[in-house]
Structure formats: C-alpha cells, structure tokens
Amino acid sequence: MKKLSKNFFLKNSIEVAKKLLGKILIRKYKGYIISGKIIETECYRGKDDCSSKAYNRTDKKHPMFGEPGILYIYLCYGKNYLLNIITEKKGKPGAVFIRALQPLSNLEIMKKLHKTKNIKNLTNGPGKLTDALFINKKLNGEDITKSKKIYIVDSKERIKIKTSSRIGIKIGLDKKWRFYIADNPYVSKI
DNA sequence: TCCCGGATGCCCT
DNA sequence: GGGCATCCGGGAT
C-alpha cells in the first residue's frame, strides 16, 4: 500500500475530496496502529466559498493558504477537534474536511479514547473520529505526506460516490461539496 | 473584550 | 428522532 504524496493534495480541492474516499487513514498511537477508511469528506475553498474560513481573507498566513498535505486542526464548540487537510498550491486557499471513517483496526483502543462501547458511534462524525484516533491540536501543522504519526495510504477499492450539500453550515448550501460512499453504515448522516 | 461555531451526548418523546 | 446545554479559541469589534 502506497502512502499518499504531496502531489495528491496539490490539486483542485473538489477532486481531492472525492479521491480521498476509500483511502485508509493511519494513526500511530503508543505503538498501536489505529486505522479507518475515509468514507465522508467535504471541500472548503476561498473567495468562491462563503462558508469557508478562508472566505474574504487576504492574509496568506491563514492555514488554508498553506502548503498541500499540511493538517489544519482546530477546536469547534469548545470540545471537538476537526480534521482538515490543506489542498491546492501554496497561496491558494483550499482544504478537505474529513467527516467520517469506517473503523478498521484496533477498535478497542478507539473505544477507550472516545469513551463509547458502540462501534457505530466511534467514527461517524468529525469530532468523534478525532477523539478515536487521538488527533488533537498537537498534530496541527503536521505534514501528512511526511509524518510518521499520521498518514494516508492508497486503496484500489471501487466505490460509489454520493454528493450532497455540506453539513452544519447555514450558508453556501447551494454548493454540493459533501462526498460520501454510498451504502456505508458509518456515514454521519444521509 | 465579546461572540459564536464545519458538533456531541443526553434526556425526552 | 428532536431539542438543548455545553465546551474554548480565534476572529471581529
């Protein structure tokens, strides 16, 4: 299985969001390999995207303007860390937001980290999966194409992609920039 | 300084 | 399945 390279993320954010579906997210934690299949993503962009954090921003210091493959992790509602991967070339804003995973390995560790017994609730939401994979502010700025703690590997699985409006936002609903694998029981919401 | 969000779990029907 | 309290850091004023 091949690690995803910088080139994978150096593309149109919408394309990257779609192509990430089915790939395997790997996290090393205390000698364990925790992993899950990416089954739900959203795309966020810049001046053409009023619901993006980079909308109407010109200062290139914002993480969304950074180098492709860099993790952008921030806290939401005071308790949930949300996982984004920067896309597009440096200076052009874009990111893919990871919304849900299908848990693959070391589920018992994930259950302890997220404090739940129900496997279905382990990674079927953006704040839950960061809990279950021990992803927090310390990994902000990490390069997912170089890191030994967290990376993504390719998979050749054929998948059926569905599209919808993004979730949890009030504006920008006209854009169908949420992508998920059809018929997967771990997607956060149909 | 103030305000509120790319969400969750719990408690209610 | 729906309503609600809750968390804290960053952007806006």
PDB file of C-alpha atoms (C1' of nucleotides) in Angstrom:
ATOM      1  CA  MET A   1       0.000   0.000   0.000  1.00  0.00           C
ATOM      2  CA  LYS A   2       1.386   3.320  -1.078  1.00  0.00           C
ATOM      3  CA  LYS A   3       1.467   6.453   1.084  1.00  0.00           C
ATOM      4  CA  LEU A   4      -0.262   9.443  -0.483  1.00  0.00           C
ATOM      5  CA  SER A   5       2.265  12.022  -1.680  1.00  0.00           C
ATOM      6  CA  LYS A   6       2.282  15.799  -1.793  1.00  0.00           C
ATOM      7  CA  ASN A   7       1.202  15.675  -5.425  1.00  0.00           C
ATOM      8  CA  PHE A   8      -2.084  14.008  -4.439  1.00  0.00           C
ATOM      9  CA  PHE A   9      -3.135  17.120  -2.490  1.00  0.00           C
ATOM     10  CA  LEU A  10      -1.737  19.631  -4.982  1.00  0.00           C
ATOM     11  CA  LYS A  11      -4.970  19.696  -6.963  1.00  0.00           C
ATOM     12  CA  ASN A  12      -8.472  21.086  -7.144  1.00  0.00           C
ATOM     13  CA  SER A  13      -9.980  20.682  -3.642  1.00  0.00           C
ATOM     14  CA  ILE A  14     -13.176  19.152  -5.006  1.00  0.00           C
ATOM     15  CA  GLU A  15     -11.233  16.462  -6.855  1.00  0.00           C
ATOM     16  CA  VAL A  16      -9.082  15.717  -3.814  1.00  0.00           C
ATOM     17  CA  ALA A  17     -12.177  15.422  -1.598  1.00  0.00           C
ATOM     18  CA  LYS A  18     -13.653  12.817  -3.944  1.00  0.00           C
ATOM     19  CA  LYS A  19     -10.411  10.913  -4.416  1.00  0.00           C
ATOM     20  CA  LEU A  20      -9.836  10.627  -0.665  1.00  0.00           C
ATOM     21  CA  LEU A  21     -12.932   8.442  -0.313  1.00  0.00           C
ATOM     22  CA  GLY A  22     -11.946   4.808   0.224  1.00  0.00           C
ATOM     23  CA  LYS A  23      -8.362   5.670   1.266  1.00  0.00           C
ATOM     24  CA  ILE A  24      -7.055   4.461   4.620  1.00  0.00           C
ATOM     25  CA  LEU A  25      -6.157   6.909   7.389  1.00  0.00           C
ATOM     26  CA  ILE A  26      -3.427   5.508   9.655  1.00  0.00           C
ATOM     27  CA  ARG A  27      -2.587   6.832  13.104  1.00  0.00           C
ATOM     28  CA  LYS A  28       0.229   5.557  15.293  1.00  0.00           C
ATOM     29  CA  TYR A  29      -0.567   5.769  18.968  1.00  0.00           C
ATOM     30  CA  LYS A  30       1.535   4.215  21.768  1.00  0.00           C
ATOM     31  CA  GLY A  31       2.851   1.533  19.417  1.00  0.00           C
ATOM     32  CA  TYR A  32      -0.587   0.693  18.083  1.00  0.00           C
ATOM     33  CA  ILE A  33      -1.768   1.273  14.538  1.00  0.00           C
ATOM     34  CA  ILE A  34      -5.244   2.730  14.575  1.00  0.00           C
ATOM     35  CA  SER A  35      -6.828   2.937  11.159  1.00  0.00           C
ATOM     36  CA  GLY A  36     -10.054   3.685   9.355  1.00  0.00           C
ATOM     37  CA  LYS A  37     -11.363   4.020   5.833  1.00  0.00           C
ATOM     38  CA  ILE A  38     -12.269   7.552   4.788  1.00  0.00           C
ATOM     39  CA  ILE A  39     -15.936   7.425   3.832  1.00  0.00           C
ATOM     40  CA  GLU A  40     -17.103  11.025   4.047  1.00  0.00           C
ATOM     41  CA  THR A  41     -15.405  14.322   3.123  1.00  0.00           C
ATOM     42  CA  GLU A  42     -16.273  17.940   2.428  1.00  0.00           C
ATOM     43  CA  CYS A  43     -14.429  20.532   0.407  1.00  0.00           C
ATOM     44  CA  TYR A  44     -13.774  24.129   1.525  1.00  0.00           C
ATOM     45  CA  ARG A  45     -12.268  26.820  -0.652  1.00  0.00           C
ATOM     46  CA  GLY A  46     -11.608  30.563  -0.726  1.00  0.00           C
ATOM     47  CA  LYS A  47     -13.305  33.570  -2.240  1.00  0.00           C
ATOM     48  CA  ASP A  48     -15.892  31.496  -4.133  1.00  0.00           C
ATOM     49  CA  ASP A  49     -16.974  29.803  -0.894  1.00  0.00           C
ATOM     50  CA  CYS A  50     -18.799  31.999   1.622  1.00  0.00           C
ATOM     51  CA  SER A  51     -18.910  29.232   4.245  1.00  0.00           C
ATOM     52  CA  SER A  52     -15.147  28.759   4.229  1.00  0.00           C
ATOM     53  CA  LYS A  53     -12.861  30.037   6.940  1.00  0.00           C
ATOM     54  CA  ALA A  54     -10.727  31.469   4.164  1.00  0.00           C
ATOM     55  CA  TYR A  55     -13.606  33.429   2.621  1.00  0.00           C
ATOM     56  CA  ASN A  56     -12.836  37.140   2.305  1.00  0.00           C
ATOM     57  CA  ARG A  57      -9.380  36.652   3.664  1.00  0.00           C
ATOM     58  CA  THR A  58      -6.351  38.073   2.047  1.00  0.00           C
ATOM     59  CA  ASP A  59      -3.706  37.499   4.685  1.00  0.00           C
ATOM     60  CA  LYS A  60      -1.851  34.480   3.428  1.00  0.00           C
ATOM     61  CA  LYS A  61      -0.933  33.490   6.958  1.00  0.00           C
ATOM     62  CA  HIS A  62      -4.163  31.570   7.440  1.00  0.00           C
ATOM     63  CA  PRO A  63      -3.528  27.793   7.411  1.00  0.00           C
ATOM     64  CA  MET A  64      -5.870  27.300   4.462  1.00  0.00           C
ATOM     65  CA  PHE A  65      -3.417  29.174   2.248  1.00  0.00           C
ATOM     66  CA  GLY A  66      -0.614  26.810   3.219  1.00  0.00           C
ATOM     67  CA  GLU A  67       1.229  24.009   1.538  1.00  0.00           C
ATOM     68  CA  PRO A  68      -0.769  20.962   0.338  1.00  0.00           C
ATOM     69  CA  GLY A  69      -0.753  17.958   2.671  1.00  0.00           C
ATOM     70  CA  ILE A  70      -0.488  20.018   5.868  1.00  0.00           C
ATOM     71  CA  LEU A  71      -3.011  19.229   8.597  1.00  0.00           C
ATOM     72  CA  TYR A  72      -5.259  22.027   9.761  1.00  0.00           C
ATOM     73  CA  ILE A  73      -6.834  21.047  13.073  1.00  0.00           C
ATOM     74  CA  TYR A  74      -8.926  23.366  15.184  1.00  0.00           C
ATOM     75  CA  LEU A  75     -11.352  23.259  18.043  1.00  0.00           C
ATOM     76  CA  CYS A  76     -15.063  23.669  17.449  1.00  0.00           C
ATOM     77  CA  TYR A  77     -17.791  24.230  20.046  1.00  0.00           C
ATOM     78  CA  GLY A  78     -15.106  24.155  22.697  1.00  0.00           C
ATOM     79  CA  LYS A  79     -14.694  20.398  22.647  1.00  0.00           C
ATOM     80  CA  ASN A  80     -14.379  18.876  19.198  1.00  0.00           C
ATOM     81  CA  TYR A  81     -11.190  18.847  17.206  1.00  0.00           C
ATOM     82  CA  LEU A  82     -11.897  18.857  13.475  1.00  0.00           C
ATOM     83  CA  LEU A  83      -9.511  17.420  10.891  1.00  0.00           C
ATOM     84  CA  ASN A  84      -8.744  19.174   7.618  1.00  0.00           C
ATOM     85  CA  ILE A  85      -6.026  18.579   5.042  1.00  0.00           C
ATOM     86  CA  ILE A  86      -4.770  21.525   3.021  1.00  0.00           C
ATOM     87  CA  THR A  87      -5.099  21.249  -0.753  1.00  0.00           C
ATOM     88  CA  GLU A  88      -4.123  23.346  -3.790  1.00  0.00           C
ATOM     89  CA  LYS A  89      -0.789  25.018  -4.252  1.00  0.00           C
ATOM     90  CA  LYS A  90       0.669  27.253  -1.561  1.00  0.00           C
ATOM     91  CA  GLY A  91      -1.021  30.673  -1.579  1.00  0.00           C
ATOM     92  CA  LYS A  92      -4.321  29.364  -2.948  1.00  0.00           C
ATOM     93  CA  PRO A  93      -6.856  28.555  -0.217  1.00  0.00           C
ATOM     94  CA  GLY A  94      -8.387  25.086  -0.043  1.00  0.00           C
ATOM     95  CA  ALA A  95      -8.929  22.181   2.297  1.00  0.00           C
ATOM     96  CA  VAL A  96     -10.678  18.857   2.604  1.00  0.00           C
ATOM     97  CA  PHE A  97     -12.600  18.269   5.810  1.00  0.00           C
ATOM     98  CA  ILE A  98     -12.782  14.645   6.986  1.00  0.00           C
ATOM     99  CA  ARG A  99     -16.290  13.944   8.302  1.00  0.00           C
ATOM    100  CA  ALA A 100     -16.379  10.191   8.881  1.00  0.00           C
ATOM    101  CA  LEU A 101     -14.376   6.953   8.855  1.00  0.00           C
ATOM    102  CA  GLN A 102     -15.195   3.286   8.913  1.00  0.00           C
ATOM    103  CA  PRO A 103     -13.094   1.834  11.750  1.00  0.00           C
ATOM    104  CA  LEU A 104     -10.680  -0.883  10.580  1.00  0.00           C
ATOM    105  CA  SER A 105      -8.078  -1.759  13.208  1.00  0.00           C
ATOM    106  CA  ASN A 106      -7.656  -1.543  16.987  1.00  0.00           C
ATOM    107  CA  LEU A 107     -11.293  -0.757  17.663  1.00  0.00           C
ATOM    108  CA  GLU A 108     -10.809  -1.493  21.360  1.00  0.00           C
ATOM    109  CA  ILE A 109      -8.272   1.365  21.625  1.00  0.00           C
ATOM    110  CA  MET A 110     -10.670   3.672  19.795  1.00  0.00           C
ATOM    111  CA  LYS A 111     -13.485   2.770  22.165  1.00  0.00           C
ATOM    112  CA  LYS A 112     -11.309   3.751  25.133  1.00  0.00           C
ATOM    113  CA  LEU A 113     -10.179   7.011  23.536  1.00  0.00           C
ATOM    114  CA  HIS A 114     -13.671   8.115  22.531  1.00  0.00           C
ATOM    115  CA  LYS A 115     -15.301   6.558  25.631  1.00  0.00           C
ATOM    116  CA  THR A 116     -18.033   4.638  23.899  1.00  0.00           C
ATOM    117  CA  LYS A 117     -18.954   0.965  23.629  1.00  0.00           C
ATOM    118  CA  ASN A 118     -20.953   1.310  20.457  1.00  0.00           C
ATOM    119  CA  ILE A 119     -18.814   0.699  17.371  1.00  0.00           C
ATOM    120  CA  LYS A 120     -21.309   2.549  15.203  1.00  0.00           C
ATOM    121  CA  ASN A 121     -20.699   5.755  17.164  1.00  0.00           C
ATOM    122  CA  LEU A 122     -16.918   5.507  17.068  1.00  0.00           C
ATOM    123  CA  THR A 123     -16.021   7.491  13.964  1.00  0.00           C
ATOM    124  CA  ASN A 124     -19.320   8.511  12.326  1.00  0.00           C
ATOM    125  CA  GLY A 125     -18.777  12.233  12.928  1.00  0.00           C
ATOM    126  CA  PRO A 126     -15.916  14.720  12.532  1.00  0.00           C
ATOM    127  CA  GLY A 127     -15.446  15.315  16.264  1.00  0.00           C
ATOM    128  CA  LYS A 128     -15.778  11.621  17.098  1.00  0.00           C
ATOM    129  CA  LEU A 129     -13.137  10.361  14.717  1.00  0.00           C
ATOM    130  CA  THR A 130     -10.540  12.807  16.027  1.00  0.00           C
ATOM    131  CA  ASP A 131     -11.238  11.513  19.542  1.00  0.00           C
ATOM    132  CA  ALA A 132     -10.996   7.871  18.492  1.00  0.00           C
ATOM    133  CA  LEU A 133      -7.699   8.437  16.622  1.00  0.00           C
ATOM    134  CA  PHE A 134      -6.180  10.714  19.266  1.00  0.00           C
ATOM    135  CA  ILE A 135      -5.988  13.631  16.846  1.00  0.00           C
ATOM    136  CA  ASN A 136      -5.672  16.995  18.581  1.00  0.00           C
ATOM    137  CA  LYS A 137      -4.061  20.415  18.348  1.00  0.00           C
ATOM    138  CA  LYS A 138      -0.594  18.869  18.682  1.00  0.00           C
ATOM    139  CA  LEU A 139      -0.928  17.484  15.145  1.00  0.00           C
ATOM    140  CA  ASN A 140      -1.888  20.869  13.710  1.00  0.00           C
ATOM    141  CA  GLY A 141       0.649  21.812  11.038  1.00  0.00           C
ATOM    142  CA  GLU A 142       1.877  18.221  10.637  1.00  0.00           C
ATOM    143  CA  ASP A 143       2.627  17.183   7.053  1.00  0.00           C
ATOM    144  CA  ILE A 144       0.517  14.092   6.350  1.00  0.00           C
ATOM    145  CA  THR A 145       2.747  13.146   3.419  1.00  0.00           C
ATOM    146  CA  LYS A 146       5.861  13.037   5.638  1.00  0.00           C
ATOM    147  CA  SER A 147       4.667  12.331   9.179  1.00  0.00           C
ATOM    148  CA  LYS A 148       5.329   9.031  10.924  1.00  0.00           C
ATOM    149  CA  LYS A 149       2.466   9.632  13.365  1.00  0.00           C
ATOM    150  CA  ILE A 150      -0.313  10.042  10.843  1.00  0.00           C
ATOM    151  CA  TYR A 151      -0.584   9.293   7.126  1.00  0.00           C
ATOM    152  CA  ILE A 152      -2.930   8.028   4.439  1.00  0.00           C
ATOM    153  CA  VAL A 153      -2.420   5.007   2.207  1.00  0.00           C
ATOM    154  CA  ASP A 154      -3.914   4.272  -1.169  1.00  0.00           C
ATOM    155  CA  SER A 155      -6.532   1.646  -1.835  1.00  0.00           C
ATOM    156  CA  LYS A 156      -7.752   0.281  -5.111  1.00  0.00           C
ATOM    157  CA  GLU A 157     -11.266  -0.364  -3.940  1.00  0.00           C
ATOM    158  CA  ARG A 158     -14.004   0.611  -6.375  1.00  0.00           C
ATOM    159  CA  ILE A 159     -16.566   2.799  -4.691  1.00  0.00           C
ATOM    160  CA  LYS A 160     -19.818   4.516  -5.463  1.00  0.00           C
ATOM    161  CA  ILE A 161     -19.741   8.211  -4.546  1.00  0.00           C
ATOM    162  CA  LYS A 162     -22.768  10.228  -3.463  1.00  0.00           C
ATOM    163  CA  THR A 163     -22.946  14.013  -3.263  1.00  0.00           C
ATOM    164  CA  SER A 164     -24.886  16.488  -1.101  1.00  0.00           C
ATOM    165  CA  SER A 165     -24.772  19.936   0.469  1.00  0.00           C
ATOM    166  CA  ARG A 166     -22.310  20.310   3.278  1.00  0.00           C
ATOM    167  CA  ILE A 167     -23.479  19.728   6.840  1.00  0.00           C
ATOM    168  CA  GLY A 168     -23.529  22.058   9.827  1.00  0.00           C
ATOM    169  CA  ILE A 169     -23.366  25.329   7.915  1.00  0.00           C
ATOM    170  CA  LYS A 170     -26.106  27.860   7.235  1.00  0.00           C
ATOM    171  CA  ILE A 171     -24.782  29.460   4.064  1.00  0.00           C
ATOM    172  CA  GLY A 172     -23.205  28.116   0.928  1.00  0.00           C
ATOM    173  CA  LEU A 173     -25.763  25.292   0.824  1.00  0.00           C
ATOM    174  CA  ASP A 174     -26.059  25.674  -2.955  1.00  0.00           C
ATOM    175  CA  LYS A 175     -22.672  24.014  -3.333  1.00  0.00           C
ATOM    176  CA  LYS A 176     -22.816  20.222  -3.346  1.00  0.00           C
ATOM    177  CA  TRP A 177     -19.386  19.736  -1.854  1.00  0.00           C
ATOM    178  CA  ARG A 178     -20.004  16.883   0.530  1.00  0.00           C
ATOM    179  CA  PHE A 179     -18.979  13.472  -0.768  1.00  0.00           C
ATOM    180  CA  TYR A 180     -19.605  10.078   0.802  1.00  0.00           C
ATOM    181  CA  ILE A 181     -19.545   6.404  -0.037  1.00  0.00           C
ATOM    182  CA  ALA A 182     -22.985   5.071  -0.874  1.00  0.00           C
ATOM    183  CA  ASP A 183     -24.474   2.432   1.438  1.00  0.00           C
ATOM    184  CA  ASN A 184     -21.785   2.662   4.102  1.00  0.00           C
ATOM    185  CA  PRO A 185     -23.337   2.398   7.589  1.00  0.00           C
ATOM    186  CA  TYR A 186     -20.701   4.699   9.136  1.00  0.00           C
ATOM    187  CA  VAL A 187     -21.503   7.905   7.239  1.00  0.00           C
ATOM    188  CA  SER A 188     -22.563  10.637   9.669  1.00  0.00           C
ATOM    189  CA  LYS A 189     -25.896  11.413   8.039  1.00  0.00           C
ATOM    190  CA  ILE A 190     -27.720  10.550   4.830  1.00  0.00           C
TER     191      ILE A 190
ATOM    192  C1'  DT B   1     -13.260  42.393  25.156  1.00  0.00           C
ATOM    193  C1'  DC B   2     -17.227  39.839  23.133  1.00  0.00           C
ATOM    194  C1'  DC B   3     -19.311  36.408  20.498  1.00  0.00           C
ATOM    195  C1'  DC B   4     -20.340  32.171  18.359  1.00  0.00           C
ATOM    196  C1'  DG B   5     -19.227  27.971  15.603  1.00  0.00           C
ATOM    197  C1'  DG B   6     -17.851  22.739   9.571  1.00  0.00           C
ATOM    198  C1'  DA B   7     -20.732  19.055  16.900  1.00  0.00           C
ATOM    199  C1'  DT B   8     -21.882  15.784  20.560  1.00  0.00           C
ATOM    200  C1'  DG B   9     -24.303  13.305  24.102  1.00  0.00           C
ATOM    201  C1'  DC B  10     -28.031  13.139  26.900  1.00  0.00           C
ATOM    202  C1'  DC B  11     -32.571  13.205  28.053  1.00  0.00           C
ATOM    203  C1'  DC B  12     -37.110  13.466  26.419  1.00  0.00           C
ATOM    204  C1'  DT B  13     -40.905  11.844  23.383  1.00  0.00           C
TER     205       DT B  13
ATOM    206  C1'  DG C   1     -35.757  11.401  16.045  1.00  0.00           C
ATOM    207  C1'  DG C   2     -35.708  16.112  18.077  1.00  0.00           C
ATOM    208  C1'  DG C   3     -34.371  19.811  21.382  1.00  0.00           C
ATOM    209  C1'  DC C   4     -30.931  21.533  24.385  1.00  0.00           C
ATOM    210  C1'  DA C   5     -26.775  22.702  27.321  1.00  0.00           C
ATOM    211  C1'  DT C   6     -22.235  22.581  26.833  1.00  0.00           C
ATOM    212  C1'  DC C   7     -17.308  23.308  25.707  1.00  0.00           C
ATOM    213  C1'  DC C   8     -12.953  27.285  24.486  1.00  0.00           C
ATOM    214  C1'  DG C   9     -10.040  29.645  20.925  1.00  0.00           C
ATOM    215  C1'  DG C  10      -9.878  32.785  17.189  1.00  0.00           C
ATOM    216  C1'  DG C  11     -11.744  36.396  14.500  1.00  0.00           C
ATOM    217  C1'  DA C  12     -14.351  40.603  14.793  1.00  0.00           C
ATOM    218  C1'  DT C  13     -15.196  44.994  17.207  1.00  0.00           C
TER     219       DT C  13
END
